PDB file of C-alpha atoms in Angstrom:
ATOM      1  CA  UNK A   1    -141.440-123.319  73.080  1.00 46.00           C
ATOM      2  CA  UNK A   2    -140.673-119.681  74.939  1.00 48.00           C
ATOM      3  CA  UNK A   3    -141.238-117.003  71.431  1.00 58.00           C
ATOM      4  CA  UNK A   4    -138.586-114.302  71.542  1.00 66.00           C
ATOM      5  CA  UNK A   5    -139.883-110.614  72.191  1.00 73.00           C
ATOM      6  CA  UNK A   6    -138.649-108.300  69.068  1.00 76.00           C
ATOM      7  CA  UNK A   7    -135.616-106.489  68.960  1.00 85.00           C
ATOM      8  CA  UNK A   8    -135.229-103.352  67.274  1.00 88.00           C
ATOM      9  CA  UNK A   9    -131.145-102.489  65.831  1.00 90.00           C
ATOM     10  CA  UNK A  10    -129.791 -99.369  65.839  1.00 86.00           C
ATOM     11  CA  UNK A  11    -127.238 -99.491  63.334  1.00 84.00           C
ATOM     12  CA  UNK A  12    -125.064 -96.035  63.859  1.00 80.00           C
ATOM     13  CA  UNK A  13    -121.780 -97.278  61.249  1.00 84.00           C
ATOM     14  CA  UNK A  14    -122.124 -99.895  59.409  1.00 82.00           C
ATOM     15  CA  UNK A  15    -122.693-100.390  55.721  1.00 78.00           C
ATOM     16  CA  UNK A  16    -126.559 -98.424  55.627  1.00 74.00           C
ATOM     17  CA  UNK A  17    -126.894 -97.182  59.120  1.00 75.00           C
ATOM     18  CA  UNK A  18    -130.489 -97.401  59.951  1.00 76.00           C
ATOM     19  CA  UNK A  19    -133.168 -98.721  62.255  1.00 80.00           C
ATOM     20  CA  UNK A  20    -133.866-103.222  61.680  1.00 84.00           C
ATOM     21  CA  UNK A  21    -136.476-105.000  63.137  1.00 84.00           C
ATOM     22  CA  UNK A  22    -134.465-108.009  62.712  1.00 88.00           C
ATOM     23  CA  UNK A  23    -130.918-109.184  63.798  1.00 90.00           C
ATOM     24  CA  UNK A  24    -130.319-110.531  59.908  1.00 88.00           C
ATOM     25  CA  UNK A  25    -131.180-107.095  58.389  1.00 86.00           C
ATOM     26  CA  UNK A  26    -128.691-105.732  61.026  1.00 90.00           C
ATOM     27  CA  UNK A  27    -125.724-108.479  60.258  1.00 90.00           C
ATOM     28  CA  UNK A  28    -125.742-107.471  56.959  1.00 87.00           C
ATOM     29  CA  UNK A  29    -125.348-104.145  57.640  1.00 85.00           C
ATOM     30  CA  UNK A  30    -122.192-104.413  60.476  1.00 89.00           C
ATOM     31  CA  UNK A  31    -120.468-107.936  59.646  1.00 89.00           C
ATOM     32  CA  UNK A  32    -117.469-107.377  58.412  1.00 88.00           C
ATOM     33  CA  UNK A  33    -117.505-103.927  58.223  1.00 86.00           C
ATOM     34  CA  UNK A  34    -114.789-102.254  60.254  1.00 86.00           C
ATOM     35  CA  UNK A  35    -115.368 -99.812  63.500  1.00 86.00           C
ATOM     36  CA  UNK A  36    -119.066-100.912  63.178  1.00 89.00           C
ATOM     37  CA  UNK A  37    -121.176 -99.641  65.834  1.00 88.00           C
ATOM     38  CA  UNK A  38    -125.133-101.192  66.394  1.00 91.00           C
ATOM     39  CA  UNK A  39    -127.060-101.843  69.355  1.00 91.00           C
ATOM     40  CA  UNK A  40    -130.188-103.615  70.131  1.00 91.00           C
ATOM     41  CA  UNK A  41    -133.301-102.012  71.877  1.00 88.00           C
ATOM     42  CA  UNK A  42    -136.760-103.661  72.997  1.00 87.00           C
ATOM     43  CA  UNK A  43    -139.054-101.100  71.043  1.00 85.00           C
ATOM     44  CA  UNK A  44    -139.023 -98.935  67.980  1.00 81.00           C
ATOM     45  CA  UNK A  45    -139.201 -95.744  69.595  1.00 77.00           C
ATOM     46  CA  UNK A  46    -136.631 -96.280  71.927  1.00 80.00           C
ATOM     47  CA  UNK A  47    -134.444 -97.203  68.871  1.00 81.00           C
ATOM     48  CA  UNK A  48    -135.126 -94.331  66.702  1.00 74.00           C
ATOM     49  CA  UNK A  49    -134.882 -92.110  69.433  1.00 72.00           C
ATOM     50  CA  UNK A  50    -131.181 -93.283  69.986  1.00 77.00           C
ATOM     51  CA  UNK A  51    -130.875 -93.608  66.401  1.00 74.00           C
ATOM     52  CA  UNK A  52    -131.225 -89.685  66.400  1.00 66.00           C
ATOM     53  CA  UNK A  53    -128.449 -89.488  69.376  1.00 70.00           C
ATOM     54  CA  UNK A  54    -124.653 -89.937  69.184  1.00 73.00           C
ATOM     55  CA  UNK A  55    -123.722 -93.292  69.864  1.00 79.00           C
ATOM     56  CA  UNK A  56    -121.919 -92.712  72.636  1.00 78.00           C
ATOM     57  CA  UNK A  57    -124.615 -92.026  74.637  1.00 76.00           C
ATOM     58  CA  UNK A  58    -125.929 -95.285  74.162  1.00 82.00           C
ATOM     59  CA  UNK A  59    -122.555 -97.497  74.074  1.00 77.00           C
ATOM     60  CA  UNK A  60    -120.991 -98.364  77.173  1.00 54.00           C
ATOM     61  CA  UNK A  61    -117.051 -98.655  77.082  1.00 38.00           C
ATOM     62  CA  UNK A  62    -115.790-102.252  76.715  1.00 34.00           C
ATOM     63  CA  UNK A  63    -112.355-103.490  77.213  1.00 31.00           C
ATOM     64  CA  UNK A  64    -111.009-104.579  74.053  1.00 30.00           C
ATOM     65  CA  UNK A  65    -110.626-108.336  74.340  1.00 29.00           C
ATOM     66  CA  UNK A  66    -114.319-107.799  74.893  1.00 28.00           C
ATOM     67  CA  UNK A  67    -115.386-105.967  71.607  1.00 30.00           C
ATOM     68  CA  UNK A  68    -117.278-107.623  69.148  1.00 30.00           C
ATOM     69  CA  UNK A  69    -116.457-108.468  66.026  1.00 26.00           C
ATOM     70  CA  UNK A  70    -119.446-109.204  64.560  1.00 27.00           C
ATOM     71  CA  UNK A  71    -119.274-112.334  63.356  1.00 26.00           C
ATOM     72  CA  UNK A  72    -121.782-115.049  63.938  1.00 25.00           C
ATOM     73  CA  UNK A  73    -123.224-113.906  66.845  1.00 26.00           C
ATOM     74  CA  UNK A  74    -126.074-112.374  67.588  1.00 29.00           C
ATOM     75  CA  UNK A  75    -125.849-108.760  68.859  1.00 25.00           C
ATOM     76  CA  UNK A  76    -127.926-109.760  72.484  1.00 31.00           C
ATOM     77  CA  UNK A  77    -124.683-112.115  73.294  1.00 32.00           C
ATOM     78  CA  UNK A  78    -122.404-109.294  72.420  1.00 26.00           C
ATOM     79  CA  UNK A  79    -124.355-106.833  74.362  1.00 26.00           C
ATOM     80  CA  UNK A  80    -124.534-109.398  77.729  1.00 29.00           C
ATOM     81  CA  UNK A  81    -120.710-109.731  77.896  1.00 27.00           C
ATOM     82  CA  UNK A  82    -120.436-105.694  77.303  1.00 27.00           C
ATOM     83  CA  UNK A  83    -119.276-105.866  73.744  1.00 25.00           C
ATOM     84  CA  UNK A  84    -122.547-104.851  71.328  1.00 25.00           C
ATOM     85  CA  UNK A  85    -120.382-102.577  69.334  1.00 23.00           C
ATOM     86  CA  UNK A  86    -116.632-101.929  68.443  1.00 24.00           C
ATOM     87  CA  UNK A  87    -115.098 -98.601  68.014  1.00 25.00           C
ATOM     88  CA  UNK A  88    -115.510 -95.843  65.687  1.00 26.00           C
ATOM     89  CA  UNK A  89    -117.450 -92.891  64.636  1.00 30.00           C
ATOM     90  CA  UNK A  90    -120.862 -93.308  64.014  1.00 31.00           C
ATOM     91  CA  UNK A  91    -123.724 -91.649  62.068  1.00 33.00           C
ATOM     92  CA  UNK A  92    -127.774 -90.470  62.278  1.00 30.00           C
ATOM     93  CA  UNK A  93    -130.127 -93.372  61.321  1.00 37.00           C
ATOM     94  CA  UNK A  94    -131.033 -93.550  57.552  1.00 49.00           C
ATOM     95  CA  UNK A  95    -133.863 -96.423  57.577  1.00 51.00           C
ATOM     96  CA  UNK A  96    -133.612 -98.530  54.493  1.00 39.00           C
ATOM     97  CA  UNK A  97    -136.027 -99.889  52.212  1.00 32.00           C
ATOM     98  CA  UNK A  98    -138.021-103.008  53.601  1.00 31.00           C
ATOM     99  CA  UNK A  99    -136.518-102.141  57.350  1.00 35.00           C
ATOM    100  CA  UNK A 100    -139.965-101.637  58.435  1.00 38.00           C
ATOM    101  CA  UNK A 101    -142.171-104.113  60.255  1.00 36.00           C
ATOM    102  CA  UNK A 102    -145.589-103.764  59.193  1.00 38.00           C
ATOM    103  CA  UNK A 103    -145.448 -99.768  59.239  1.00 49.00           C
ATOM    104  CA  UNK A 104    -144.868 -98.670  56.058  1.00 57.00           C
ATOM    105  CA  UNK A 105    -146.091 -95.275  55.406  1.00 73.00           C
ATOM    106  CA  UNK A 106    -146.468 -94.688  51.261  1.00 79.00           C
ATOM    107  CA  UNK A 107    -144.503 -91.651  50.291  1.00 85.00           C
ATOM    108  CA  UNK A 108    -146.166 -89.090  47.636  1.00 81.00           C
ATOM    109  CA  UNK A 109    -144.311 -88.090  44.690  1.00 88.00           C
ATOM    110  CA  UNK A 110    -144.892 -85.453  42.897  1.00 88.00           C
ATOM    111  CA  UNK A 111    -145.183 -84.809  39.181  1.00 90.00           C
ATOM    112  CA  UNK A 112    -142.793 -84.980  36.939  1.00 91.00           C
ATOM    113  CA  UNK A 113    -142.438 -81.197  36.528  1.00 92.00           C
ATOM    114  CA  UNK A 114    -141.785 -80.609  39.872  1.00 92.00           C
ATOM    115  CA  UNK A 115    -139.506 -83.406  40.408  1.00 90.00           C
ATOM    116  CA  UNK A 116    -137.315 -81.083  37.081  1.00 90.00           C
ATOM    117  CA  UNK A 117    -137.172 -77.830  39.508  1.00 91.00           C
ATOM    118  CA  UNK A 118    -136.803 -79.203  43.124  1.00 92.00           C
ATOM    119  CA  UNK A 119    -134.619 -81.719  41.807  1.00 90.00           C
ATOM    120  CA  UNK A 120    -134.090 -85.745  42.553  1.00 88.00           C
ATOM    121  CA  UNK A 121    -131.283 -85.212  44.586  1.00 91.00           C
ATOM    122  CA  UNK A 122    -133.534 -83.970  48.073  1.00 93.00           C
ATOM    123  CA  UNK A 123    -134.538 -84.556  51.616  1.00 95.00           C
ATOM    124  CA  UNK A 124    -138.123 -83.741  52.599  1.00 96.00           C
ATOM    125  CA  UNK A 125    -139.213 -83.820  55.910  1.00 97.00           C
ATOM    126  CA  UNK A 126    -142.510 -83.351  57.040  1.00 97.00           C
ATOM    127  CA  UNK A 127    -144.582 -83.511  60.741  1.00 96.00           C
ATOM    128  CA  UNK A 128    -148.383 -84.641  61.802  1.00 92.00           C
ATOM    129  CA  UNK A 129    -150.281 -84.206  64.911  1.00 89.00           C
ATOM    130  CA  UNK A 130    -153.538 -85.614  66.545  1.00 84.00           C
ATOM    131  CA  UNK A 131    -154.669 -82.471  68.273  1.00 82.00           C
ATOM    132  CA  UNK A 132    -152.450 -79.618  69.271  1.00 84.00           C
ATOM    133  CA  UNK A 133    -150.887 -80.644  71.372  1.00 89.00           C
ATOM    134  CA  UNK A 134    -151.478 -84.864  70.305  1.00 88.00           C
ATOM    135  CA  UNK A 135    -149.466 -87.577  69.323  1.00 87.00           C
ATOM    136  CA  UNK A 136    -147.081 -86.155  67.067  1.00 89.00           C
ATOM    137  CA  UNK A 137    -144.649 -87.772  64.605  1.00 90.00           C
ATOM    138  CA  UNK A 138    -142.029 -86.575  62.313  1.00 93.00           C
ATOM    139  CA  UNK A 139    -140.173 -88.254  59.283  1.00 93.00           C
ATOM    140  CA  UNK A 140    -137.707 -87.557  56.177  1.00 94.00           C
ATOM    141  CA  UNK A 141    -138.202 -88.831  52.626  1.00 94.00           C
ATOM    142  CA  UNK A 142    -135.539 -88.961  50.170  1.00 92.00           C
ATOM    143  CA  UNK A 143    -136.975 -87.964  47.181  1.00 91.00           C
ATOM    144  CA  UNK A 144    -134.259 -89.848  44.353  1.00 88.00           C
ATOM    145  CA  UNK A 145    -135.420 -92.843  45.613  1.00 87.00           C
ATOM    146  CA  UNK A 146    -138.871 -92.389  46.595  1.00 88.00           C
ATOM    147  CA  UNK A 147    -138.393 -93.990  50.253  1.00 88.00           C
ATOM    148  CA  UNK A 148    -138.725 -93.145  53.521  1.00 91.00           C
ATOM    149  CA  UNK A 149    -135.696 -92.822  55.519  1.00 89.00           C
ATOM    150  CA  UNK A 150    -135.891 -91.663  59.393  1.00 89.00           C
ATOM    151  CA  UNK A 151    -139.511 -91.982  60.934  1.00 89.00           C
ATOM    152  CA  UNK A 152    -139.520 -90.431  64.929  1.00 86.00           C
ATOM    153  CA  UNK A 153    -143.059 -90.793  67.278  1.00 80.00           C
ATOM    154  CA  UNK A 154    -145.676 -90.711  67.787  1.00 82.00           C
ATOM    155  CA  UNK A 155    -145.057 -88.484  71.529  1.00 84.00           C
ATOM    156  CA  UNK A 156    -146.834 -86.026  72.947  1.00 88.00           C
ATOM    157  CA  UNK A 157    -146.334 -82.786  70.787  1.00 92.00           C
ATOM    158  CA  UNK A 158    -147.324 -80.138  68.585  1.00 95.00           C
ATOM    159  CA  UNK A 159    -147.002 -79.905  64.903  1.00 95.00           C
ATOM    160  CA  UNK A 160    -144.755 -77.243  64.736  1.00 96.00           C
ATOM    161  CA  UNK A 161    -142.022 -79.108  66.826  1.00 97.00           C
ATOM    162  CA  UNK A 162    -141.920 -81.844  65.242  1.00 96.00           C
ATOM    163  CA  UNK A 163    -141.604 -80.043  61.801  1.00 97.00           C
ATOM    164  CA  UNK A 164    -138.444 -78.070  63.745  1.00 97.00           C
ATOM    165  CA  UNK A 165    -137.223 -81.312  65.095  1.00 96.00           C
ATOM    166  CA  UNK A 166    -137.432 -83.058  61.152  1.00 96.00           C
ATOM    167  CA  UNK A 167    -134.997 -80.737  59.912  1.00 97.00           C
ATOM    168  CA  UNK A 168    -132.786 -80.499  62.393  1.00 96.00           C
ATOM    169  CA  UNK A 169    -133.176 -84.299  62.487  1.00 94.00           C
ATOM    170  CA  UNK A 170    -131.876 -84.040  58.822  1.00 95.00           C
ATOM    171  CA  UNK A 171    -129.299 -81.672  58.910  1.00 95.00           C
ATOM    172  CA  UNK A 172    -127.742 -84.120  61.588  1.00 92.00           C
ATOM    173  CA  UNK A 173    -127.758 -86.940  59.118  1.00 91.00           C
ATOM    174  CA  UNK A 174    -126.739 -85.083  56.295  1.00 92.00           C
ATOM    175  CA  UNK A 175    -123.773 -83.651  57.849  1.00 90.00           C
ATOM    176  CA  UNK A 176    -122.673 -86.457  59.410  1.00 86.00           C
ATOM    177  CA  UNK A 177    -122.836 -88.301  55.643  1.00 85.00           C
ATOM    178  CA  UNK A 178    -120.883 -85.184  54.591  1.00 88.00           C
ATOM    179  CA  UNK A 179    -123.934 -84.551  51.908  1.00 89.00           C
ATOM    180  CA  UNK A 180    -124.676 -80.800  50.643  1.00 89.00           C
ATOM    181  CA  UNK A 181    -128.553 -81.721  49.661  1.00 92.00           C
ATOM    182  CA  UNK A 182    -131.442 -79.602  50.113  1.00 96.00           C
ATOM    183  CA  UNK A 183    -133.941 -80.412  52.457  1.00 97.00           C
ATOM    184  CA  UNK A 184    -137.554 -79.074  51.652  1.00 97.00           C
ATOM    185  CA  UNK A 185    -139.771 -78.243  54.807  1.00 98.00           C
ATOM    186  CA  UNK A 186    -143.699 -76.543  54.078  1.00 96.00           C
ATOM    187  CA  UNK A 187    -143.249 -75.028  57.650  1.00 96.00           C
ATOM    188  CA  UNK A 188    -142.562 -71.348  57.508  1.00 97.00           C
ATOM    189  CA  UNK A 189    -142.344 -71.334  60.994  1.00 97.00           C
ATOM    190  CA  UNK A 190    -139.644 -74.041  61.586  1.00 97.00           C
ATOM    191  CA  UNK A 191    -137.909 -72.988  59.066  1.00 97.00           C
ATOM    192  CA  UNK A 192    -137.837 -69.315  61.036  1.00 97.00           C
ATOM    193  CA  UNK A 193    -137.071 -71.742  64.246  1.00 97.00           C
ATOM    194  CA  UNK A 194    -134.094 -73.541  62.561  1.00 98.00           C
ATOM    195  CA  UNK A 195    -132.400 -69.967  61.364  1.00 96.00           C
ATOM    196  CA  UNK A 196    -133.102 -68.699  64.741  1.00 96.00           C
ATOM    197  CA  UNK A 197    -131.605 -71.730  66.453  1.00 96.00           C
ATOM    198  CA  UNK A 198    -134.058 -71.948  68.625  1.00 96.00           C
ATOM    199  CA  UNK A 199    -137.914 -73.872  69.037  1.00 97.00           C
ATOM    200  CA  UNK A 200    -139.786 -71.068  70.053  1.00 96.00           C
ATOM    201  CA  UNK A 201    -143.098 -73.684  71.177  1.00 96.00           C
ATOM    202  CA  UNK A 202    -145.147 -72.421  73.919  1.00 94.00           C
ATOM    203  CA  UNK A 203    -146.142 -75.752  74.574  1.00 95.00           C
ATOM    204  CA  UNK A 204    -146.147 -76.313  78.789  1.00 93.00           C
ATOM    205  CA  UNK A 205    -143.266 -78.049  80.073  1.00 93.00           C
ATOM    206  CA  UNK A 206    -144.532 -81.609  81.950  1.00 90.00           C
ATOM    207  CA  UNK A 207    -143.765 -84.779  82.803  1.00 86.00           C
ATOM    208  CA  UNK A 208    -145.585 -85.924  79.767  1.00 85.00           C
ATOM    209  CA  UNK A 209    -143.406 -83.838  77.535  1.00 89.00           C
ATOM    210  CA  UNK A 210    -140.159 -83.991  79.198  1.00 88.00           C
ATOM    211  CA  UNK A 211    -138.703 -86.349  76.839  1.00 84.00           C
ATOM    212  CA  UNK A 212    -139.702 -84.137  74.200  1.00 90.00           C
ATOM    213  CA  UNK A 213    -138.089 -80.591  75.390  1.00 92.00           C
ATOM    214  CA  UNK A 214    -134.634 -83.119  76.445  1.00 91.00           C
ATOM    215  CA  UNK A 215    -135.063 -83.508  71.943  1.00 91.00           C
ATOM    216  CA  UNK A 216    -135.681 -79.813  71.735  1.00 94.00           C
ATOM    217  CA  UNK A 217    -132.396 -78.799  73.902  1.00 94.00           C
ATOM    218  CA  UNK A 218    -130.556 -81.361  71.980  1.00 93.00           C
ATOM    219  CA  UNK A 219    -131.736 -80.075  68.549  1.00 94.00           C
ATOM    220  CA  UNK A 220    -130.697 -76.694  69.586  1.00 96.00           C
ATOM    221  CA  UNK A 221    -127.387 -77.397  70.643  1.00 95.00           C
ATOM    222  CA  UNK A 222    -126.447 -78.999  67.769  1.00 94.00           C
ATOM    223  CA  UNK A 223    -127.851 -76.017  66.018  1.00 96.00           C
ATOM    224  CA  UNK A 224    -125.416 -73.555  67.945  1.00 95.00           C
ATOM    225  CA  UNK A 225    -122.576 -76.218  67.720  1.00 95.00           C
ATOM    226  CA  UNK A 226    -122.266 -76.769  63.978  1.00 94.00           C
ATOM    227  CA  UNK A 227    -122.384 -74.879  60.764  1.00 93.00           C
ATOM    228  CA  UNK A 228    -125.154 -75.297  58.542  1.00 94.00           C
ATOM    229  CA  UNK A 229    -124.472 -75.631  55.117  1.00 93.00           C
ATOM    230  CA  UNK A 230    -127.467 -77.377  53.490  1.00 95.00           C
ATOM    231  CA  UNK A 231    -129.744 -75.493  51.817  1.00 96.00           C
ATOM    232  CA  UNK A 232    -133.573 -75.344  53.826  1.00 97.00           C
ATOM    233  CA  UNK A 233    -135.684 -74.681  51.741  1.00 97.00           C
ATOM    234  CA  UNK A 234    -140.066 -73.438  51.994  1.00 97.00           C
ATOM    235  CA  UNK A 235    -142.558 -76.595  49.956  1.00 96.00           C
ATOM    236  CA  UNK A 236    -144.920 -74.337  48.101  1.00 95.00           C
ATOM    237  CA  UNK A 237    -147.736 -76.708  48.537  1.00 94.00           C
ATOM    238  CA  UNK A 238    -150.319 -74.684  46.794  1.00 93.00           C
ATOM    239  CA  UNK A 239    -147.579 -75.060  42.960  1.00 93.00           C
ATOM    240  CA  UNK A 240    -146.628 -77.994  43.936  1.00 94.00           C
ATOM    241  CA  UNK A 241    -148.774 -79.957  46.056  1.00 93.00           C
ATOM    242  CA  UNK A 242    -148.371 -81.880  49.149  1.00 94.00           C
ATOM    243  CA  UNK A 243    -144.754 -82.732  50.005  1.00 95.00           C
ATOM    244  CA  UNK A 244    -143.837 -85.967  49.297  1.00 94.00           C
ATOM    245  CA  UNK A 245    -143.154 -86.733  53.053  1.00 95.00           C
ATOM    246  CA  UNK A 246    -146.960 -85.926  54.287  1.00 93.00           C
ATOM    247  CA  UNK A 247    -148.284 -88.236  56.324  1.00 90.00           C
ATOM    248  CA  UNK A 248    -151.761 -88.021  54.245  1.00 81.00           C
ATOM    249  CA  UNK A 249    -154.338 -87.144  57.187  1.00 67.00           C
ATOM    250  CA  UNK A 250    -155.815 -84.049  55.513  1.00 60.00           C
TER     251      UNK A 250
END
């Protein structure tokens, strides 16, 4: 008996968009709901990398007799006659609770007092590198409910770009979920990046980092191409301490 390879499902519209490591997290999530948009990838990082994209770029056209519906069917038949997804706008992941596969990365919160004056009602976002340049990750952390909810890497990086790449990261989800919350960075220096529109790395240009820069032009076109409207706001980790989206290697 053959064992099926795991399938990771990008879930763009549906009722939590997110990132599933199952096809019955993902049902849930686009059965019945209408214009739902998903798609099925054969690793995590190429699914939260897409997750991060516009749909589109990922969703071949289908003729509409051939759209799915998503019934009963698992998304792999729906992708092999053309139809994974059916039409309509979609969003940025948001990962939801449990939507992890043996991964889960505990989320600091902090006390009380600083939960009163930075408020419930946040997105931080925080980056950590091996070296720099190393393996570099990024991820955002909704404060009000204590959970991690986009996770992106580990690629080659530096620390700095993925802290530039987190908030742009969240400012894409947030505007696309038409939400006016606060995101909380401790980087000074993406922060200045994000203002400026522009990552202002020095880190060389290579093969090994081309998929990286082809994030960075991305992040800054969005940047140029849309309003921001969400407040960004410096982590004073020395009040407060660490933000509550650290990755805890210090």
């Amino acid at each position: 008996m053959s064992s099926k390879k795991p399938k990771f499902y990008v879930v763009w519209t549906g009722r939590i968009p997110g990132v599933y490591t199952s096809w019955e997290e993902c049902r849930e999530q686009v059965d019945g709901f209408p214009g739902a948009r998903y798609k099925a990838f054969a690793s995590r990082d190429e699914a939260e990398y897409a997750a991060a994209d516009e749909p589109e770029e990922h969703i071949h056209s289908a003729r509409p007799a051939e759209r799915s519906t998503v019934a009963s069917t698992d998304v792999d038949d729906a992708a092999s006659r053309g139809g994974e997804v059916s039409s309509c706008g979609g969003r940025i992941s948001s990962r939801p609770s449990g939507s992890s596969s043996g991964d889960t990365r505990p989320v600091h919160m902090p006390s009380p007092e600083v939960l009163a004056k930075v408020g419930f009602q946040t997105l931080c976002v925080d980056a950590a590198c091996s070296g720099n340049p190393g393996a570099m990750e990024y991820r955002g952390v909704y404060l009000a409910e204590g959970r991690e909810i986009f996770h992106f890497g580990p690629v080659h990086g530096t620390n700095n770009i993925g802290e530039f790449l987190a908030i742009v990261h969240a400012l894409a989800l947030l505007d696309k979920q038409g939400t006016k919350m606060p995101i909380y960075s401790d980087s000074a220096t993406a922060i200045s990046w994000v203002r400026r529109k522009q990552c202002r790395t020095q880190l060389a240009r290579t093969p090994r980092t081309e998929k990286l820069y082809e994030m960075i032009a991305r992040a800054e076109a969005w940047l140029k191409a849309h309003r921001v409207t969400n407040p960004i706001l410096k982590w004073e980790t020395s009040e407060w301490g660490e933000i509550p989206a650290d990755f805890g290697r210090k």
